[in-house]
mmCIF file of C-alpha atoms and ligand atoms in Angstrom:
data_model
loop_
_atom_site.group_PDB
_atom_site.id
_atom_site.type_symbol
_atom_site.label_atom_id
_atom_site.label_comp_id
_atom_site.label_asym_id
_atom_site.label_seq_id
_atom_site.Cartn_x
_atom_site.Cartn_y
_atom_site.Cartn_z
ATOM 1 C CA MET A 169 -19.389 -11.232 45.815
ATOM 2 C CA ALA A 170 -18.071 -8.424 47.851
ATOM 3 C CA SER A 171 -21.028 -9.063 50.578
ATOM 4 C CA PHE A 172 -20.110 -12.950 50.175
ATOM 5 C CA VAL A 173 -16.713 -12.635 50.967
ATOM 6 C CA PHE A 174 -17.365 -9.888 53.526
ATOM 7 C CA LEU A 175 -19.941 -12.470 55.668
ATOM 8 C CA ILE A 176 -16.938 -15.266 55.322
ATOM 9 C CA MET A 177 -14.312 -12.923 56.753
ATOM 10 C CA SER A 178 -16.864 -11.727 59.577
ATOM 11 C CA ILE A 179 -17.160 -15.415 60.536
ATOM 12 C CA VAL A 180 -13.963 -15.953 60.390
ATOM 13 C CA LEU A 181 -13.164 -12.908 62.342
ATOM 14 C CA SER A 182 -15.448 -14.241 65.189
ATOM 15 C CA TYR A 183 -13.999 -17.452 65.037
ATOM 16 C CA ILE A 184 -10.216 -15.934 65.691
ATOM 17 C CA THR A 185 -11.828 -13.822 68.597
ATOM 18 C CA SER A 186 -13.308 -16.955 70.422
ATOM 19 C CA GLY A 187 -10.470 -19.601 69.498
ATOM 20 C CA ALA A 188 -8.117 -16.760 71.150
ATOM 21 C CA THR A 189 -9.952 -17.185 74.338
ATOM 22 C CA SER A 190 -9.284 -20.571 74.908
ATOM 23 C CA ARG A 191 -5.767 -22.023 75.968
ATOM 24 C CA GLY A 192 -3.705 -23.434 73.156
ATOM 25 C CA GLY A 193 -6.080 -21.912 71.005
ATOM 26 C CA LEU A 194 -3.227 -18.855 70.401
ATOM 27 C CA PHE A 195 -1.517 -20.696 67.591
ATOM 28 C CA LYS A 196 -4.890 -21.590 65.833
ATOM 29 C CA ALA A 197 -6.244 -18.308 66.163
ATOM 30 C CA SER A 198 -3.340 -16.567 64.747
ATOM 31 C CA ALA A 199 -3.218 -19.372 62.179
ATOM 32 C CA MET A 200 -6.593 -18.382 61.119
ATOM 33 C CA GLU A 201 -5.750 -14.899 61.220
ATOM 34 C CA LYS A 202 -3.036 -15.300 58.926
ATOM 35 C CA HIS A 203 -5.332 -17.521 56.416
ATOM 36 C CA VAL A 204 -7.403 -14.900 56.235
ATOM 37 C CA GLN A 205 -4.693 -12.546 55.279
ATOM 38 C CA TRP A 206 -3.470 -14.972 53.177
ATOM 39 C CA MET A 207 -6.611 -15.166 51.217
ATOM 40 C CA SER A 208 -6.686 -11.708 50.461
ATOM 41 C CA ARG A 209 -3.288 -11.525 49.352
ATOM 42 C CA PHE A 210 -3.645 -14.489 46.929
ATOM 43 C CA HIS A 211 -7.226 -13.431 45.906
ATOM 44 C CA ARG A 212 -8.546 -16.910 47.308
ATOM 45 C CA VAL A 213 -12.190 -17.380 47.576
ATOM 46 C CA TYR A 214 -13.790 -20.262 48.596
ATOM 47 C CA SER A 215 -16.847 -21.567 47.900
ATOM 48 C CA ASP A 216 -18.389 -22.133 51.435
ATOM 49 C CA ILE A 217 -17.859 -21.904 54.730
ATOM 50 C CA SER A 218 -16.756 -26.037 54.935
ATOM 51 C CA GLU A 219 -14.241 -25.678 52.118
ATOM 52 C CA GLN A 220 -12.772 -22.922 53.861
ATOM 53 C CA ALA A 221 -12.618 -24.775 57.191
ATOM 54 C CA SER A 222 -11.118 -27.730 55.173
ATOM 55 C CA ARG A 223 -8.592 -25.344 53.282
ATOM 56 C CA PHE A 224 -7.798 -24.100 56.655
ATOM 57 C CA GLU A 225 -6.516 -27.199 58.150
ATOM 58 C CA ILE A 226 -4.266 -27.811 54.922
ATOM 59 C CA PHE A 227 -3.314 -24.223 55.510
ATOM 60 C CA LYS A 228 -2.357 -24.452 59.060
ATOM 61 C CA LYS A 229 -0.051 -27.704 58.442
ATOM 62 C CA ASN A 230 1.896 -25.719 55.773
ATOM 63 C CA LEU A 231 2.002 -22.705 57.916
ATOM 64 C CA GLU A 232 3.247 -24.733 60.928
ATOM 65 C CA PHE A 233 5.852 -26.756 58.753
ATOM 66 C CA VAL A 234 7.196 -23.216 57.398
ATOM 67 C CA GLU A 235 7.449 -21.917 60.935
ATOM 68 C CA THR A 236 9.124 -25.014 62.544
ATOM 69 C CA PHE A 237 11.437 -25.243 59.635
ATOM 70 C CA ASN A 238 12.701 -21.579 59.660
ATOM 71 C CA MET A 239 13.270 -21.619 63.401
ATOM 72 C CA ASN A 240 16.046 -24.385 62.299
ATOM 73 C CA THR A 241 19.302 -21.903 61.970
ATOM 74 C CA ASN A 242 21.239 -24.892 60.281
ATOM 75 C CA ILE A 243 19.319 -25.075 57.100
ATOM 76 C CA THR A 244 20.732 -23.019 54.205
ATOM 77 C CA PHE A 245 17.245 -22.040 52.733
ATOM 78 C CA LYS A 246 14.275 -20.635 54.189
ATOM 79 C CA LEU A 247 10.490 -20.951 53.072
ATOM 80 C CA ASP A 248 7.377 -18.875 53.303
ATOM 81 C CA VAL A 249 3.935 -19.387 52.703
ATOM 82 C CA ASN A 250 2.708 -18.684 48.942
ATOM 83 C CA GLN A 251 0.043 -19.343 46.303
ATOM 84 C CA PHE A 252 0.343 -22.982 47.312
ATOM 85 C CA SER A 253 -0.073 -23.083 50.790
ATOM 86 C CA ASP A 254 -3.710 -24.221 50.875
ATOM 87 C CA LEU A 255 -2.715 -27.358 48.894
ATOM 88 C CA THR A 256 -1.556 -31.224 50.109
ATOM 89 C CA ASP A 257 1.214 -32.372 48.266
ATOM 90 C CA LYS A 258 -0.901 -34.737 46.252
ATOM 91 C CA GLU A 259 -2.604 -31.788 44.794
ATOM 92 C CA PHE A 260 0.253 -29.831 44.395
ATOM 93 C CA LEU A 261 1.845 -32.393 42.643
ATOM 94 C CA ALA A 262 -1.246 -33.307 40.323
ATOM 95 C CA LYS A 263 -1.729 -29.606 39.420
ATOM 96 C CA TYR A 264 1.646 -27.784 39.421
ATOM 97 C CA MET A 265 4.226 -29.872 37.419
ATOM 98 C CA GLY A 266 3.994 -32.444 34.810
ATOM 99 C CA LEU A 267 6.974 -34.364 33.838
ATOM 100 C CA VAL A 268 6.473 -37.740 32.536
ATOM 101 C CA VAL A 269 9.596 -39.757 31.387
ATOM 102 C CA PRO A 270 9.112 -42.469 28.477
ATOM 103 C CA GLU A 271 10.162 -45.911 29.603
ATOM 104 C CA GLY A 272 13.510 -46.490 28.850
ATOM 105 C CA THR A 273 14.623 -42.811 28.953
ATOM 106 C CA ASN A 274 18.468 -42.164 29.625
ATOM 107 C CA GLU A 275 18.894 -46.249 30.016
ATOM 108 C CA VAL A 276 22.431 -46.373 28.826
ATOM 109 C CA SER A 277 23.053 -48.665 26.028
ATOM 110 C CA GLU A 278 26.235 -49.334 24.145
ATOM 111 C CA THR A 279 25.784 -46.988 21.426
ATOM 112 C CA ASP A 280 24.980 -44.203 23.847
ATOM 113 C CA LYS A 281 27.938 -44.862 25.479
ATOM 114 C CA THR A 282 30.312 -44.243 22.448
ATOM 115 C CA MET A 283 27.891 -40.917 21.686
ATOM 116 C CA SER A 284 29.325 -37.959 21.438
ATOM 117 C CA PHE A 285 28.895 -34.922 24.026
ATOM 118 C CA ARG A 286 29.463 -31.875 22.039
ATOM 119 C CA TYR A 287 30.744 -30.069 25.010
ATOM 120 C CA GLU A 288 32.885 -33.206 26.459
ATOM 121 C CA ASN A 289 35.980 -31.397 26.145
ATOM 122 C CA VAL A 290 35.076 -27.933 27.479
ATOM 123 C CA SER A 291 37.894 -27.187 29.842
ATOM 124 C CA GLU A 292 37.037 -23.235 31.137
ATOM 125 C CA THR A 293 33.676 -23.422 32.737
ATOM 126 C CA GLY A 294 34.507 -20.531 35.286
ATOM 127 C CA GLU A 295 33.433 -20.017 38.745
ATOM 128 C CA SER A 296 29.887 -18.988 38.548
ATOM 129 C CA LEU A 297 27.620 -17.660 35.514
ATOM 130 C CA ASP A 298 24.638 -16.234 35.339
ATOM 131 C CA TRP A 299 22.513 -16.506 31.540
ATOM 132 C CA ARG A 300 20.232 -13.778 32.602
ATOM 133 C CA GLN A 301 23.199 -11.563 32.668
ATOM 134 C CA GLU A 302 24.169 -12.504 29.394
ATOM 135 C CA GLY A 303 20.196 -11.405 28.327
ATOM 136 C CA ALA A 304 19.479 -15.181 27.446
ATOM 137 C CA VAL A 305 16.583 -15.926 30.036
ATOM 138 C CA SER A 306 13.332 -14.228 29.307
ATOM 139 C CA SER A 307 11.317 -13.116 32.439
ATOM 140 C CA VAL A 308 9.822 -15.845 35.001
ATOM 141 C CA LYS A 309 6.453 -17.336 33.326
ATOM 142 C CA ASN A 310 3.545 -19.130 35.198
ATOM 143 C CA GLN A 311 2.194 -22.732 34.120
ATOM 144 C CA GLY A 312 -0.764 -21.969 36.311
ATOM 145 C CA GLN A 313 -2.847 -24.975 37.204
ATOM 146 C CA CYS A 314 -1.816 -27.131 33.996
ATOM 147 C CA GLY A 315 0.806 -29.978 34.273
ATOM 148 C CA CYS A 316 3.017 -28.591 31.633
ATOM 149 C CA CYS A 317 6.407 -28.011 32.998
ATOM 150 C CA TRP A 318 7.654 -29.689 30.114
ATOM 151 C CA ALA A 319 6.775 -27.102 27.885
ATOM 152 C CA PHE A 320 7.867 -24.025 30.037
ATOM 153 C CA SER A 321 11.577 -25.917 30.520
ATOM 154 C CA ALA A 322 11.807 -27.230 27.064
ATOM 155 C CA VAL A 323 10.923 -23.055 25.935
ATOM 156 C CA ALA A 324 13.529 -21.476 28.237
ATOM 157 C CA ALA A 325 15.985 -23.572 26.882
ATOM 158 C CA VAL A 326 15.254 -23.044 23.142
ATOM 159 C CA GLU A 327 15.203 -18.879 24.064
ATOM 160 C CA GLY A 328 18.287 -19.201 25.609
ATOM 161 C CA ILE A 329 20.186 -20.818 22.717
ATOM 162 C CA THR A 330 18.360 -18.705 20.193
ATOM 163 C CA LYS A 331 19.895 -15.577 22.067
ATOM 164 C CA ILE A 332 23.043 -16.977 22.417
ATOM 165 C CA ALA A 333 23.390 -18.378 18.725
ATOM 166 C CA LYS A 334 21.312 -15.469 17.070
ATOM 167 C CA GLY A 335 21.310 -12.853 19.000
ATOM 168 C CA ASP A 336 17.870 -11.685 20.152
ATOM 169 C CA LEU A 337 16.002 -12.871 23.161
ATOM 170 C CA VAL A 338 12.493 -13.655 22.075
ATOM 171 C CA SER A 339 9.730 -15.159 24.149
ATOM 172 C CA LEU A 340 8.367 -18.304 22.896
ATOM 173 C CA SER A 341 5.125 -20.244 22.772
ATOM 174 C CA GLU A 342 4.457 -23.015 25.580
ATOM 175 C CA GLN A 343 0.713 -22.971 24.071
ATOM 176 C CA GLN A 344 1.920 -24.260 20.863
ATOM 177 C CA LEU A 345 3.903 -26.855 22.007
ATOM 178 C CA VAL A 346 0.930 -27.631 24.997
ATOM 179 C CA ASP A 347 -1.336 -28.207 21.913
ATOM 180 C CA CYS A 348 0.933 -29.314 19.003
ATOM 181 C CA SER A 349 3.374 -31.247 20.294
ATOM 182 C CA ARG A 350 1.489 -34.649 21.051
ATOM 183 C CA ASP A 351 3.853 -37.204 20.231
ATOM 184 C CA PHE A 352 4.064 -39.084 23.659
ATOM 185 C CA ASN A 353 3.605 -35.492 25.214
ATOM 186 C CA ASN A 354 0.130 -34.796 26.412
ATOM 187 C CA GLY A 355 -0.843 -31.261 27.050
ATOM 188 C CA CYS A 356 -1.673 -30.517 30.750
ATOM 189 C CA ASN A 357 -1.426 -34.130 31.645
ATOM 190 C CA GLY A 358 2.474 -34.414 31.274
ATOM 191 C CA GLY A 359 5.188 -34.573 28.967
ATOM 192 C CA ILE A 360 9.260 -34.454 28.376
ATOM 193 C CA MET A 361 11.373 -31.460 27.021
ATOM 194 C CA SER A 362 13.140 -33.950 24.447
ATOM 195 C CA LYS A 363 9.822 -34.672 22.722
ATOM 196 C CA ALA A 364 9.026 -31.129 22.845
ATOM 197 C CA PHE A 365 12.410 -30.296 20.848
ATOM 198 C CA GLU A 366 11.329 -33.253 18.404
ATOM 199 C CA TYR A 367 8.220 -31.164 17.613
ATOM 200 C CA ILE A 368 10.283 -27.861 17.177
ATOM 201 C CA ILE A 369 12.537 -29.635 14.732
ATOM 202 C CA ASN A 370 9.781 -31.251 12.517
ATOM 203 C CA ASN A 371 7.803 -28.389 12.830
ATOM 204 C CA GLN A 372 10.177 -26.122 11.456
ATOM 205 C CA GLY A 373 10.357 -23.736 14.264
ATOM 206 C CA ILE A 374 7.926 -22.384 17.086
ATOM 207 C CA THR A 375 6.301 -18.996 17.186
ATOM 208 C CA THR A 376 6.317 -16.485 19.935
ATOM 209 C CA GLU A 377 4.366 -16.146 23.148
ATOM 210 C CA ASP A 378 2.687 -12.830 21.736
ATOM 211 C CA ASN A 379 1.446 -14.853 18.392
ATOM 212 C CA TYR A 380 0.300 -18.073 20.337
ATOM 213 C CA PRO A 381 -0.416 -17.079 24.002
ATOM 214 C CA TYR A 382 -0.514 -19.278 26.881
ATOM 215 C CA GLN A 383 -4.341 -20.533 27.923
ATOM 216 C CA GLU A 384 -3.383 -22.790 30.998
ATOM 217 C CA SER A 385 -5.241 -25.633 29.135
ATOM 218 C CA GLN A 386 -4.786 -27.526 26.146
ATOM 219 C CA GLY A 387 -6.447 -26.748 23.276
ATOM 220 C CA THR A 388 -6.710 -27.827 19.240
ATOM 221 C CA CYS A 389 -3.122 -27.419 17.480
ATOM 222 C CA SER A 390 -3.844 -23.758 15.770
ATOM 223 C CA SER A 391 -2.782 -23.761 12.063
ATOM 224 C CA ALA A 392 -3.699 -20.033 11.820
ATOM 225 C CA SER A 393 -1.377 -18.426 9.511
ATOM 226 C CA GLN A 394 0.536 -16.149 12.121
ATOM 227 C CA VAL A 395 1.389 -19.146 13.692
ATOM 228 C CA THR A 396 2.907 -21.153 10.733
ATOM 229 C CA ASP A 397 3.852 -18.450 8.788
ATOM 230 C CA PHE A 398 5.806 -16.544 11.710
ATOM 231 C CA ILE A 399 8.352 -18.794 13.223
ATOM 232 C CA ALA A 400 10.425 -17.195 15.417
ATOM 233 C CA ALA A 401 13.425 -19.681 16.228
ATOM 234 C CA THR A 402 14.030 -23.056 15.111
ATOM 235 C CA ILE A 403 16.590 -25.636 16.176
ATOM 236 C CA SER A 404 18.529 -28.378 14.624
ATOM 237 C CA GLY A 405 18.842 -31.049 16.617
ATOM 238 C CA TYR A 406 19.123 -31.412 20.821
ATOM 239 C CA GLU A 407 21.816 -33.427 22.849
ATOM 240 C CA THR A 408 21.319 -35.464 25.917
ATOM 241 C CA VAL A 409 23.653 -34.472 28.713
ATOM 242 C CA PRO A 410 25.508 -37.645 29.948
ATOM 243 C CA SER A 411 23.299 -38.918 32.874
ATOM 244 C CA ASP A 412 24.249 -38.753 36.583
ATOM 245 C CA ASP A 413 27.167 -36.572 35.804
ATOM 246 C CA GLU A 414 27.329 -32.956 37.231
ATOM 247 C CA GLU A 415 30.675 -32.049 35.613
ATOM 248 C CA ALA A 416 29.053 -33.075 32.185
ATOM 249 C CA LEU A 417 26.217 -30.817 33.367
ATOM 250 C CA LEU A 418 28.426 -28.091 34.287
ATOM 251 C CA LYS A 419 30.136 -28.114 30.817
ATOM 252 C CA ALA A 420 26.763 -27.959 29.297
ATOM 253 C CA VAL A 421 25.190 -25.157 31.225
ATOM 254 C CA SER A 422 28.679 -23.099 30.830
ATOM 255 C CA LYS A 423 27.623 -22.974 27.004
ATOM 256 C CA GLN A 424 23.709 -22.693 26.980
ATOM 257 C CA PRO A 425 20.789 -23.077 29.562
ATOM 258 C CA VAL A 426 19.867 -27.069 29.734
ATOM 259 C CA SER A 427 16.563 -28.553 30.395
ATOM 260 C CA VAL A 428 16.516 -31.065 33.267
ATOM 261 C CA ALA A 429 14.094 -32.867 35.413
ATOM 262 C CA ILE A 430 13.754 -32.546 38.901
ATOM 263 C CA ALA A 431 12.089 -34.147 42.218
ATOM 264 C CA GLY A 432 10.514 -31.073 43.078
ATOM 265 C CA SER A 433 7.499 -31.819 45.054
ATOM 266 C CA GLY A 434 6.968 -32.147 49.047
ATOM 267 C CA ALA A 435 6.059 -29.112 51.467
ATOM 268 C CA ALA A 436 9.260 -27.674 51.419
ATOM 269 C CA PHE A 437 10.246 -27.457 47.361
ATOM 270 C CA MET A 438 6.630 -25.852 47.413
ATOM 271 C CA GLN A 439 6.896 -23.178 49.495
ATOM 272 C CA TYR A 440 10.832 -22.410 49.087
ATOM 273 C CA SER A 441 11.537 -18.656 49.500
ATOM 274 C CA GLY A 442 15.251 -18.512 49.194
ATOM 275 C CA GLY A 443 18.840 -19.589 50.231
ATOM 276 C CA ILE A 444 20.261 -22.714 48.592
ATOM 277 C CA PHE A 445 17.937 -25.200 48.673
ATOM 278 C CA ASP A 446 19.443 -29.074 49.656
ATOM 279 C CA GLY A 447 18.781 -32.307 49.000
ATOM 280 C CA GLU A 448 17.060 -33.532 52.117
ATOM 281 C CA TYR A 449 13.946 -31.970 50.983
ATOM 282 C CA CYS A 450 13.615 -33.429 47.733
ATOM 283 C CA GLY A 451 10.587 -35.324 46.355
ATOM 284 C CA LYS A 452 10.750 -38.794 45.557
ATOM 285 C CA HIS A 453 11.072 -38.960 41.830
ATOM 286 C CA GLN A 454 11.705 -36.541 39.044
ATOM 287 C CA THR A 455 7.998 -34.881 38.521
ATOM 288 C CA HIS A 456 8.805 -31.856 37.611
ATOM 289 C CA ALA A 457 10.883 -30.002 34.970
ATOM 290 C CA VAL A 458 12.730 -26.415 35.168
ATOM 291 C CA THR A 459 16.014 -24.670 33.402
ATOM 292 C CA ILE A 460 19.379 -24.533 34.630
ATOM 293 C CA VAL A 461 20.404 -21.027 33.655
ATOM 294 C CA GLY A 462 23.407 -20.521 35.563
ATOM 295 C CA TYR A 463 26.131 -21.349 38.682
ATOM 296 C CA GLY A 464 27.796 -20.097 41.159
ATOM 297 C CA ILE A 465 29.624 -20.251 44.825
ATOM 298 C CA SER A 466 27.710 -18.511 47.861
ATOM 299 C CA GLU A 467 29.521 -16.176 50.354
ATOM 300 C CA GLU A 468 29.887 -19.229 52.445
ATOM 301 C CA GLY A 469 31.509 -21.434 49.991
ATOM 302 C CA THR A 470 28.257 -23.736 48.771
ATOM 303 C CA LYS A 471 28.129 -24.145 45.138
ATOM 304 C CA TYR A 472 24.892 -24.025 43.809
ATOM 305 C CA TRP A 473 23.124 -24.404 40.430
ATOM 306 C CA LEU A 474 20.070 -21.697 39.382
ATOM 307 C CA LEU A 475 17.036 -22.800 38.192
ATOM 308 C CA LYS A 476 14.492 -21.066 36.631
ATOM 309 C CA ASN A 477 11.136 -22.367 37.470
ATOM 310 C CA SER A 478 7.715 -21.537 35.767
ATOM 311 C CA TRP A 479 5.904 -20.770 39.027
ATOM 312 C CA GLY A 480 5.447 -17.144 38.795
ATOM 313 C CA GLU A 481 7.787 -14.638 40.449
ATOM 314 C CA ASN A 482 6.102 -15.022 43.787
ATOM 315 C CA TRP A 483 7.668 -18.410 44.343
ATOM 316 C CA GLY A 484 11.168 -18.573 45.367
ATOM 317 C CA GLU A 485 14.004 -16.203 44.619
ATOM 318 C CA ASN A 486 11.532 -14.004 42.361
ATOM 319 C CA GLY A 487 10.662 -17.297 40.478
ATOM 320 C CA TYR A 488 14.342 -18.716 40.364
ATOM 321 C CA MET A 489 15.944 -21.425 42.870
ATOM 322 C CA ARG A 490 19.503 -22.060 43.812
ATOM 323 C CA ILE A 491 19.969 -25.609 44.706
ATOM 324 C CA LYS A 492 23.294 -27.348 45.631
ATOM 325 C CA ARG A 493 25.768 -28.608 43.518
ATOM 326 C CA ASP A 494 28.815 -30.973 43.267
ATOM 327 C CA VAL A 495 27.164 -33.225 45.861
ATOM 328 C CA ASP A 496 27.911 -36.929 46.845
ATOM 329 C CA ALA A 497 25.033 -38.255 45.021
ATOM 330 C CA PRO A 498 25.947 -38.629 41.333
ATOM 331 C CA GLU A 499 21.967 -37.837 39.915
ATOM 332 C CA GLY A 500 22.831 -34.463 41.901
ATOM 333 C CA THR A 501 20.322 -32.451 44.183
ATOM 334 C CA CYS A 502 16.696 -33.812 43.815
ATOM 335 C CA GLY A 503 18.072 -35.724 40.615
ATOM 336 C CA LEU A 504 18.561 -33.156 38.596
ATOM 337 C CA ALA A 505 21.633 -34.315 36.666
ATOM 338 C CA HIS A 506 19.706 -37.673 35.474
ATOM 339 C CA PHE A 507 17.433 -36.053 32.717
ATOM 340 C CA ALA A 508 19.051 -33.378 30.900
ATOM 341 C CA TYR A 509 18.797 -31.943 27.361
ATOM 342 C CA TYR A 510 19.675 -29.117 25.658
ATOM 343 C CA PRO A 511 18.352 -27.862 21.968
ATOM 344 C CA LEU A 512 20.912 -27.008 19.205
ATOM 345 C CA ALA A 513 20.901 -23.956 17.124
HETATM 346 C C1 LIG B 712 22.876 -27.483 64.091
HETATM 347 O O1 LIG B 712 24.310 -28.211 63.557
HETATM 348 C C2 LIG B 712 24.597 -28.388 64.908
HETATM 349 C C3 LIG B 712 26.297 -28.907 64.644
HETATM 350 O O2 LIG B 712 26.103 -29.856 63.600
HETATM 351 C C4 LIG B 712 24.144 -29.459 65.829
HETATM 352 O O3 LIG B 712 25.137 -29.814 66.813
HETATM 353 C C5 LIG B 712 22.561 -28.952 66.062
HETATM 354 O O4 LIG B 712 21.940 -30.215 66.778
HETATM 355 C C6 LIG B 712 21.827 -28.599 64.839
HETATM 356 N N1 LIG B 712 20.841 -27.874 65.428
HETATM 357 C C7 LIG B 712 19.638 -28.541 65.016
HETATM 358 C C8 LIG B 712 18.333 -27.333 65.528
HETATM 359 O O5 LIG B 712 19.252 -29.206 63.774
HETATM 360 C C1 LIG B 713 37.092 -34.653 22.460
HETATM 361 O O1 LIG B 713 38.532 -34.783 22.501
HETATM 362 C C2 LIG B 713 38.778 -36.148 22.025
HETATM 363 C C3 LIG B 713 40.235 -36.499 22.075
HETATM 364 O O2 LIG B 713 40.874 -35.679 21.422
HETATM 365 C C4 LIG B 713 38.139 -36.314 20.995
HETATM 366 O O3 LIG B 713 38.559 -37.857 20.068
HETATM 367 C C5 LIG B 713 36.935 -36.122 20.380
HETATM 368 O O4 LIG B 713 36.401 -36.284 19.445
HETATM 369 C C6 LIG B 713 36.497 -34.768 21.100
HETATM 370 N N1 LIG B 713 35.181 -34.380 20.931
HETATM 371 C C7 LIG B 713 34.510 -33.272 20.596
HETATM 372 C C8 LIG B 713 33.032 -33.535 20.530
HETATM 373 O O5 LIG B 713 35.103 -32.739 20.050
#
């Protein structure tokens, strides 16, 4: 394996040297050099030279996008190449997200309008809040190549309310949801947080990450006694935040972390590295799920939400994103205020 990698590296290096001598080849040469550095940084090994060549073309496009983007000083956030930078938008969408919304979800009916929202009368939300500082957020996790963002989003919200209501922060099992929450939800092929909460309610709880560790693929629902006998958290129900209402969302987040859907595809979201993300760079539909774990106002006076993602610590601000809050569009930046749910202790 080592000599194979060495072989590829030498071929690429000779490519770089020959490319650099031709006019206009400088960007390509430096892009190739960056690709090789990137491969080593993210431990990427391609099966052969032709795969490497086609991945390089994608990487180069993403690199150009990042470099051009970062030159525009008007934009309130920055990008950087990361573990996703040799993927097309389509591949990224297919492998690393996984939100699927059942038909009719959040279509407001007459009964919904009169449904009580438990935080509707909250009046004091304060200027900022970070649930991490309250010890209600576990470390950033990584869903890898499995479209089960829905499980990570739901687990983060349950971890949050469990800490807030019972006092202990325990890392809970996404894998249990991936394997066992099968009413509508479909493992690595997508799902939604509300159905995950329904599973946890019906199952009378969820176990710990340690007891039922993440596998990055769907398996058989484990009935092993260490899973069923060791329930680490329970919830009594869940509620839906009134749709397209950032003020209602703020009231909810002021009380606990909230699971939301987000239109988080596209080259900018994929390679976000810091700052306050804004709405010009979203995907078209809500295809991803994250957890809102706070809010605040930047030094420049921009209001933002604090999102916990499940793409590892290398993405964004150590795994988190700040994204514009209180925008003109009622559904919020990247539609984050459209589908929002929180579990009840
Ligand atoms: C930055 O914003 C200013 C003022 O709105 C505008 O005139 C300028 O064209 C913008 N620059 C870029 C690179 O978008
Ligand atoms: C909020 O206040 C209104 C008016 O006082 C009241 O009717 C309603 O029940 C309250 N909602 C909750 C969830 O307490």
